[in-house]
Coordinates of C-alpha atoms in Angstrom, one line a residue:
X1 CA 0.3 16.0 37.7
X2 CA -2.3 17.1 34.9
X3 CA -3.8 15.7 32.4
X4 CA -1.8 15.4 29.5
X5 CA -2.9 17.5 26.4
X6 CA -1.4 15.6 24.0
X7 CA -1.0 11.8 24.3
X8 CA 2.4 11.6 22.2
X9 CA 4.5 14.2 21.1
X10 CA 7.6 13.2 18.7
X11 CA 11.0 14.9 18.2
X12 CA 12.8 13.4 15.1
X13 CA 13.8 14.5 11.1
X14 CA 11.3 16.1 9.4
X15 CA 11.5 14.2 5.7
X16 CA 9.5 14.2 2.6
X17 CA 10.2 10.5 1.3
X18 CA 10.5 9.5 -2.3
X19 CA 10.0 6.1 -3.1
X20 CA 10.7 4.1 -5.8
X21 CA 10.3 0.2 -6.6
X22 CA 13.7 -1.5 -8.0
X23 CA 15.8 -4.5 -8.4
X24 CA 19.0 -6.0 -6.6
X25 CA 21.1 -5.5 -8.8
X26 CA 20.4 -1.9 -9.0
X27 CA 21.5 -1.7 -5.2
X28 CA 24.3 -3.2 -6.2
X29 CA 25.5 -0.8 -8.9
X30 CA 24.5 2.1 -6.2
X31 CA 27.0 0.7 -3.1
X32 CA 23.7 0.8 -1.3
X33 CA 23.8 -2.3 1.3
X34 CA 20.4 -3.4 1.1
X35 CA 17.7 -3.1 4.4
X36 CA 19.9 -0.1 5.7
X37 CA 19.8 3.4 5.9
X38 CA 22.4 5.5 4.8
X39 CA 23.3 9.0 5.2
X40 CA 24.5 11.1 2.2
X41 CA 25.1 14.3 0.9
X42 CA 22.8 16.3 -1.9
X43 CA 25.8 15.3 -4.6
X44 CA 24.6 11.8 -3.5
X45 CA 20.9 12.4 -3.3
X46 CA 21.0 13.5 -7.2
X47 CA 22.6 10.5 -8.3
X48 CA 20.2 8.2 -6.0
X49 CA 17.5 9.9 -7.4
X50 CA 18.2 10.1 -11.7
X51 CA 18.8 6.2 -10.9
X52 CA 15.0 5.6 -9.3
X53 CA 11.9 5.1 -11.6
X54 CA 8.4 5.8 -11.4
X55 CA 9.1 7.9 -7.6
X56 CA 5.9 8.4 -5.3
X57 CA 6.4 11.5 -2.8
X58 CA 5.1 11.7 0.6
X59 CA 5.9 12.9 3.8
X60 CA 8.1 10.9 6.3
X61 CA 10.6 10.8 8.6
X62 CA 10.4 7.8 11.6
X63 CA 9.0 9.5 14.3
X64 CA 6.6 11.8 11.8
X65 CA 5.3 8.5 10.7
X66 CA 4.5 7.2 14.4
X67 CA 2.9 10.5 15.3
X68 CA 0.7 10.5 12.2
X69 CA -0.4 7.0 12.9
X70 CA -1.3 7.7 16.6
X71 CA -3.3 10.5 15.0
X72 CA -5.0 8.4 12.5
X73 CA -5.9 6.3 15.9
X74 CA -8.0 9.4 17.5
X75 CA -5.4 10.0 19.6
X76 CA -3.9 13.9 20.4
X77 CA -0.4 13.8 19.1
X78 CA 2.3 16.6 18.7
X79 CA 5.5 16.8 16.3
X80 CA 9.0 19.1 16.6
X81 CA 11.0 18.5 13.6
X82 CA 12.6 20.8 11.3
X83 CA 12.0 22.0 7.7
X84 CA 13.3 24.9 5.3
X85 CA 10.5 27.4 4.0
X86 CA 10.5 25.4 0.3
X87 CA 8.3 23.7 -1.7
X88 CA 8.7 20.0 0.0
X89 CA 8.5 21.9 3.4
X90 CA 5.4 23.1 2.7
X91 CA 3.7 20.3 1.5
X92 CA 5.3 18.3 4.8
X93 CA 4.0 21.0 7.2
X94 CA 0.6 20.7 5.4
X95 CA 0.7 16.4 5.8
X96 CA 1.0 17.2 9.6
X97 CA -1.3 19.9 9.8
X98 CA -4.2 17.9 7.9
X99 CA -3.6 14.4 10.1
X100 CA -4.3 16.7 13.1
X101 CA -0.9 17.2 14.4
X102 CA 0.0 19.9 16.6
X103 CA 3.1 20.9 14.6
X104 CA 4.6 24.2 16.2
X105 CA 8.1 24.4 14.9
X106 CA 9.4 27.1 12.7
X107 CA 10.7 26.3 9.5
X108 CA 13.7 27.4 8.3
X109 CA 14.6 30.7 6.2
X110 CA 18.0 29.8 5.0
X111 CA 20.5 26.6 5.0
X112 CA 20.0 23.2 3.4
X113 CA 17.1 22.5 1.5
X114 CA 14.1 19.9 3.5
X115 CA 15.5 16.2 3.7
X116 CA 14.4 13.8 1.8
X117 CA 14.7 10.3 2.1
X118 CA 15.4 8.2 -1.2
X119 CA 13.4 5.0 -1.0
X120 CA 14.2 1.8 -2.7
X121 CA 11.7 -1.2 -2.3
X122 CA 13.0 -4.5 -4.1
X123 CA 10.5 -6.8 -5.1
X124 CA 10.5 -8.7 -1.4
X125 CA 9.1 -5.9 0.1
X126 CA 12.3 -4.9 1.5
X127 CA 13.0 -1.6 1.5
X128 CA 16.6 0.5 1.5
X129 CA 16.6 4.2 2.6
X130 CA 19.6 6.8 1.3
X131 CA 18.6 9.6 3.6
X132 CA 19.9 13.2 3.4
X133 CA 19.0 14.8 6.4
X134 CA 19.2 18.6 5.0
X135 CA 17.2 21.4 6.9
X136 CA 16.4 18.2 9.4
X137 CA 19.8 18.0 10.7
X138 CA 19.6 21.5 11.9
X139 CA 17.0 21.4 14.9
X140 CA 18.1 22.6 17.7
X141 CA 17.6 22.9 21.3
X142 CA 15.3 26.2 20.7
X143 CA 13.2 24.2 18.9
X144 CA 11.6 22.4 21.2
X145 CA 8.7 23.6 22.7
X146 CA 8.7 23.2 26.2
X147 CA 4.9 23.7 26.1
X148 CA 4.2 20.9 24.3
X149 CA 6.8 18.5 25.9
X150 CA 5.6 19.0 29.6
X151 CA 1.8 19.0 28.1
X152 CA 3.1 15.4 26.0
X153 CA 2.3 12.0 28.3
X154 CA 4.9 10.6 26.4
X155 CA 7.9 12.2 24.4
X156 CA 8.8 9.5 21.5
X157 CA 12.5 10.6 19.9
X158 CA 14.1 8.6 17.1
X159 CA 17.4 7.4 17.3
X160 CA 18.1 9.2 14.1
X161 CA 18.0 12.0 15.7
X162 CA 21.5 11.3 17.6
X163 CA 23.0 11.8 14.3
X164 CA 23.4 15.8 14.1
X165 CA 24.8 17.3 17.6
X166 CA 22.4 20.1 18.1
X167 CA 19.7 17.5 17.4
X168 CA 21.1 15.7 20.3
X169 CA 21.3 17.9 22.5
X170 CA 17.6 19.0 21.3
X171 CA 17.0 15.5 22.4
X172 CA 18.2 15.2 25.8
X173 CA 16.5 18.9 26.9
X174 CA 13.3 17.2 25.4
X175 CA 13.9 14.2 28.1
X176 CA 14.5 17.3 30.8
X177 CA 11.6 18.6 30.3
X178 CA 9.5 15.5 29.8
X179 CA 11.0 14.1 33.3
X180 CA 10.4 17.3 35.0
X181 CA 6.5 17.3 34.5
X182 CA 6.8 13.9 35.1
X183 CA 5.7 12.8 31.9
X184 CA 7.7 9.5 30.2
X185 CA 10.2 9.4 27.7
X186 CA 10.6 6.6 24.8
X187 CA 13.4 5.8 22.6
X188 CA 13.1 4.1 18.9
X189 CA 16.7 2.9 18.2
X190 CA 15.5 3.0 14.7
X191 CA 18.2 1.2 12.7
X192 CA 21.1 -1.2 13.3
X193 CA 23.4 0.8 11.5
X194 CA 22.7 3.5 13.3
X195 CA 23.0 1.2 16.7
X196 CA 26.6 0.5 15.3
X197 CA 27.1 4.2 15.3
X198 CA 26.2 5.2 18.6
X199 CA 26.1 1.7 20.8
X200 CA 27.7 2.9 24.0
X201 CA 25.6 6.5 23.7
X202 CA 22.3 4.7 23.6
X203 CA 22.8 2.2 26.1
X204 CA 24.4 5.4 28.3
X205 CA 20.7 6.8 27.5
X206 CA 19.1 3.6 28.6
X207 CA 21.2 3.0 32.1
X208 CA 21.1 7.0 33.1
X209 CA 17.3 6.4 32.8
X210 CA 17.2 9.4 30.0
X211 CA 14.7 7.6 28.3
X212 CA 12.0 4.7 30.0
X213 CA 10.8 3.0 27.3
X214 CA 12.7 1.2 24.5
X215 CA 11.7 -0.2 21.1
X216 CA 13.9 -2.1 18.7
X217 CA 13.6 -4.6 16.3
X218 CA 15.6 -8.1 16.9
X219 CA 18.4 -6.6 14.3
X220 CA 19.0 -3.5 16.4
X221 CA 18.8 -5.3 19.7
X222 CA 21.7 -7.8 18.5
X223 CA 23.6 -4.6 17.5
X224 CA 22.7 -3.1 20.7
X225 CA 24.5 -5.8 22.5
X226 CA 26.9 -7.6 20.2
X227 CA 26.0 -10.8 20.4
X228 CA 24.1 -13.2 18.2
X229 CA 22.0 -15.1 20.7
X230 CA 18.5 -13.2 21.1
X231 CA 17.5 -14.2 24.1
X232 CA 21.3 -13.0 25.9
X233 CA 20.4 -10.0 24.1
X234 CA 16.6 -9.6 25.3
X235 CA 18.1 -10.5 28.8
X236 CA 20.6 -7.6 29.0
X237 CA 17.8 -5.2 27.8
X238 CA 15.6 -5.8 30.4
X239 CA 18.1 -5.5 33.0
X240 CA 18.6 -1.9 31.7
X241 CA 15.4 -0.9 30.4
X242 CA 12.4 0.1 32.5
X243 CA 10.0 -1.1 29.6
X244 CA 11.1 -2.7 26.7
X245 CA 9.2 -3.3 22.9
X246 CA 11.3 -6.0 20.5
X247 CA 9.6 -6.7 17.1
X248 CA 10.6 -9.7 15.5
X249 CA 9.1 -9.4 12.0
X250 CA 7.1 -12.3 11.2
X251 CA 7.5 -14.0 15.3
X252 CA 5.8 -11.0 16.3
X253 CA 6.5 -9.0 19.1
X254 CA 7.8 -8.9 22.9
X255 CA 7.3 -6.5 25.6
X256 CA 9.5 -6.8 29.0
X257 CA 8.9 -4.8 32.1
X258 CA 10.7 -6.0 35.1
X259 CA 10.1 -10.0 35.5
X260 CA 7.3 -9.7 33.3
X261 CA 7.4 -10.9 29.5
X262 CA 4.3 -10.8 27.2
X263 CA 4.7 -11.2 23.4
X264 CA 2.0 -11.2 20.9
X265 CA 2.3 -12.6 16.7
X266 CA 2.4 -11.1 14.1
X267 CA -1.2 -10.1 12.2
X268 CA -1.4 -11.9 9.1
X269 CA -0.9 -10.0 6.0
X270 CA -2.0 -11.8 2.1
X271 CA 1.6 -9.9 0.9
X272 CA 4.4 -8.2 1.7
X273 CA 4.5 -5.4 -0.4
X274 CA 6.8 -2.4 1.2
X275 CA 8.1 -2.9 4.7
X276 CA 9.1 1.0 5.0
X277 CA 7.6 2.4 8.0
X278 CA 6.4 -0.9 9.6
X279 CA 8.5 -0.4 12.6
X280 CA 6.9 3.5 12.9
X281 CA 3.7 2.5 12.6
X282 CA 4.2 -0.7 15.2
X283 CA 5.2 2.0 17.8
X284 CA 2.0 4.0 17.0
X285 CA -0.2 1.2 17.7
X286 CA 1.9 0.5 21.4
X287 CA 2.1 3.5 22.6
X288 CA -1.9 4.5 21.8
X289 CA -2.8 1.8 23.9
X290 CA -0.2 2.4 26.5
X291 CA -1.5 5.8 26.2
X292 CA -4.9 4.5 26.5
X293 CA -3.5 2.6 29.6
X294 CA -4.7 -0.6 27.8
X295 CA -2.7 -3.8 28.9
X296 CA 1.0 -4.2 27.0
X297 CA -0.4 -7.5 25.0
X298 CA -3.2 -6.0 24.1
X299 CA -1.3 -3.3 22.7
X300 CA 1.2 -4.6 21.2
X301 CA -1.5 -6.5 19.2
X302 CA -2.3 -3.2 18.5
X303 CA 0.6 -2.4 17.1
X304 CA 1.3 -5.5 14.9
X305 CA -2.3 -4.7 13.1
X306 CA -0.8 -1.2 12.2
X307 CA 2.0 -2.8 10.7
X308 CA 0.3 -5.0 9.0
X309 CA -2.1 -2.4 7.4
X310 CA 1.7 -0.2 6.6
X311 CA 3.2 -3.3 5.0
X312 CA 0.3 -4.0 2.7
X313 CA 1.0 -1.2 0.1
X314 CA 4.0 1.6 -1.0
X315 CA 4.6 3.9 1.4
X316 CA 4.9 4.7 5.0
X317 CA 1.9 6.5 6.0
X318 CA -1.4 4.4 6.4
X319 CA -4.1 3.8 3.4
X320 CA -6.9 2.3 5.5
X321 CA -9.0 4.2 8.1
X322 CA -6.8 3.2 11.1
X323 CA -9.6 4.1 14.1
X324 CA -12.3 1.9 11.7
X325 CA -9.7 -0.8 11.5
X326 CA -8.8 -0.8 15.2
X327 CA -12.3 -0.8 15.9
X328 CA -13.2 -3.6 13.7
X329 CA -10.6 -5.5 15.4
X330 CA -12.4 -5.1 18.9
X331 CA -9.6 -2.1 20.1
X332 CA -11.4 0.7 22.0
X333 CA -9.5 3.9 21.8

């Protein structure tokens, strides 16, 4: 097997976020249940939007998030997402293109406009997403670049992505062509509403061996297995996964392979500020050092100091000099 070109390469909804902080009770006028992410339609995305304040715009999207942290790491990563030729496309092709991210899909000449994500962050740091998926929801299987994939170590697909059914089916050629250089596959499951939504698919995925790697907050793990007990539910997941990542938010985080259990805590943070994207960036700082083959505590320390430095400020993509900040931390990448 060659080397791989690119260390991580990402398949998931190309989104331009707009965030906005906000009270509870505004939630609460919206319907919005509050931590989640919901999918809605542009009629939907208008009202969500004249209700925000002050909005800061910035590329997004789970798996874009991840891959632009990895970059920010040194690392060699690759996106496939979708976009329409428009204004917010442009400026999300550009965000990739800067960060160093081999970005080779095709934007879109007609259909829905580029997704956006409508952000709002209550004063706890907690933040609720209203996603409409747009131009996103339209990648297809002859979008992904088999190139890249096979030349990809790892393939990293968000469980977002299981929404739309060419996406899906985008998705599990990805895995094909990933397990056919012999290259590994990892899975977010990215949100327990989402979990709800497709519980029996994922765990299919998981079991069939589509995907080798697993990451899930405890949340989405509980959904994952319907129970309420974490430890029945951490139990289960390593019986089916090859390699398994749990975040637990403040108790840090677990990795599972086999027999084998390591955790790690959580990197102290002075506040909480905006919690969007701390699971995306978490997975960038695992899989550069399993990229980097560093040991899975080690890098899920990692990963908790790329959280923390997400967490810290608005917005999902990282304010600090990630490599400097890895490196100040004693990580060698």
């Amino acid at each position: 097997m060659s080397q791989p070109r690119y260390d991580v390469a990402g398949i998931g909804n190309a989104i331009v976020d707009v965030l906005a902080r906000t009270e509870d009770d505004v939630l609460a006028k919206l319907g919005v249940p509050k931590g989640g992410m919901m999918l809605i339609d542009e009629a939907r995305a208008e009202a969500i939007y004249a209700a925000m304040a002050q909005t800061v715009e910035m590329s997004g999207g789970s798996a874009a998030n991840t891959i632009a942290g990895i970059g920010m790491l040194g690392l060699k990563p690759a996106f496939i997402g979708k976009v329409r030729n428009d204004q917010p496309g442009a400026s999300f092709t550009h965000g990739m293109k800067a960060a160093g991210i081999h970005f080779p899909t095709a934007a879109a000449t007609e259909g829905p406009t580029t997704a956006r994500s409508f952000i709002l962050v209550t004063p706890d740091g907690e933040r609720t997403m209203n996603t409409y998926l747009g131009a996103a929801q339209n990648l297809a299987p002859a979008d992904v670049d088999a190139d890249t994939i096979a030349s990809a170590g790892i393939t990293y697909l968000e469980g977002y992505l299981w929404d739309p059914p060419e996406a899906k089916k985008a998705f599990l050629k990805a895995s094909e062509i990933a397990h056919g250089a012999g290259r590994k596959v990892a899975l977010t499951l990215s949100d327990a509403f989402c979990v709800d939504r497709y519980r029996d698919e994922f765990i299919g995925l998981i079991r069939a061996k589509t995907v080798d790697i697993v990451f899930a907050n405890e949340g989405e793990l509980k959904s994952l297995y319907q129970t309420a007990d974490f430890a029945t539910a951490l139990d289960a997941l390593r019986a089916d996964a090859a390699l398994a990542v749990v975040t637990r938010s403040e108790q840090g985080a677990i990795a599972v392979e086999g027999t084998a259990l390591v955790s790690a805590p959580a990197f102290p943070v002075d506040k909480v500020v905006d919690t969007t994207g701390a699971g995306d960036l978490f997975a960038a700082g695992f899989l550069s050092g399993l990229a980097r083959g560093m040991p899975h505590e080690t890098s899920l320390r990692l990963g908790a100091l790329c959280a923390a430095e997400i967490i810290s400020h608005m917005g999902a993509r990282p304010e600090a000099n990630l490599k400097a900040l890895a490196a100040e931390n004693g990580f060698v990448l």
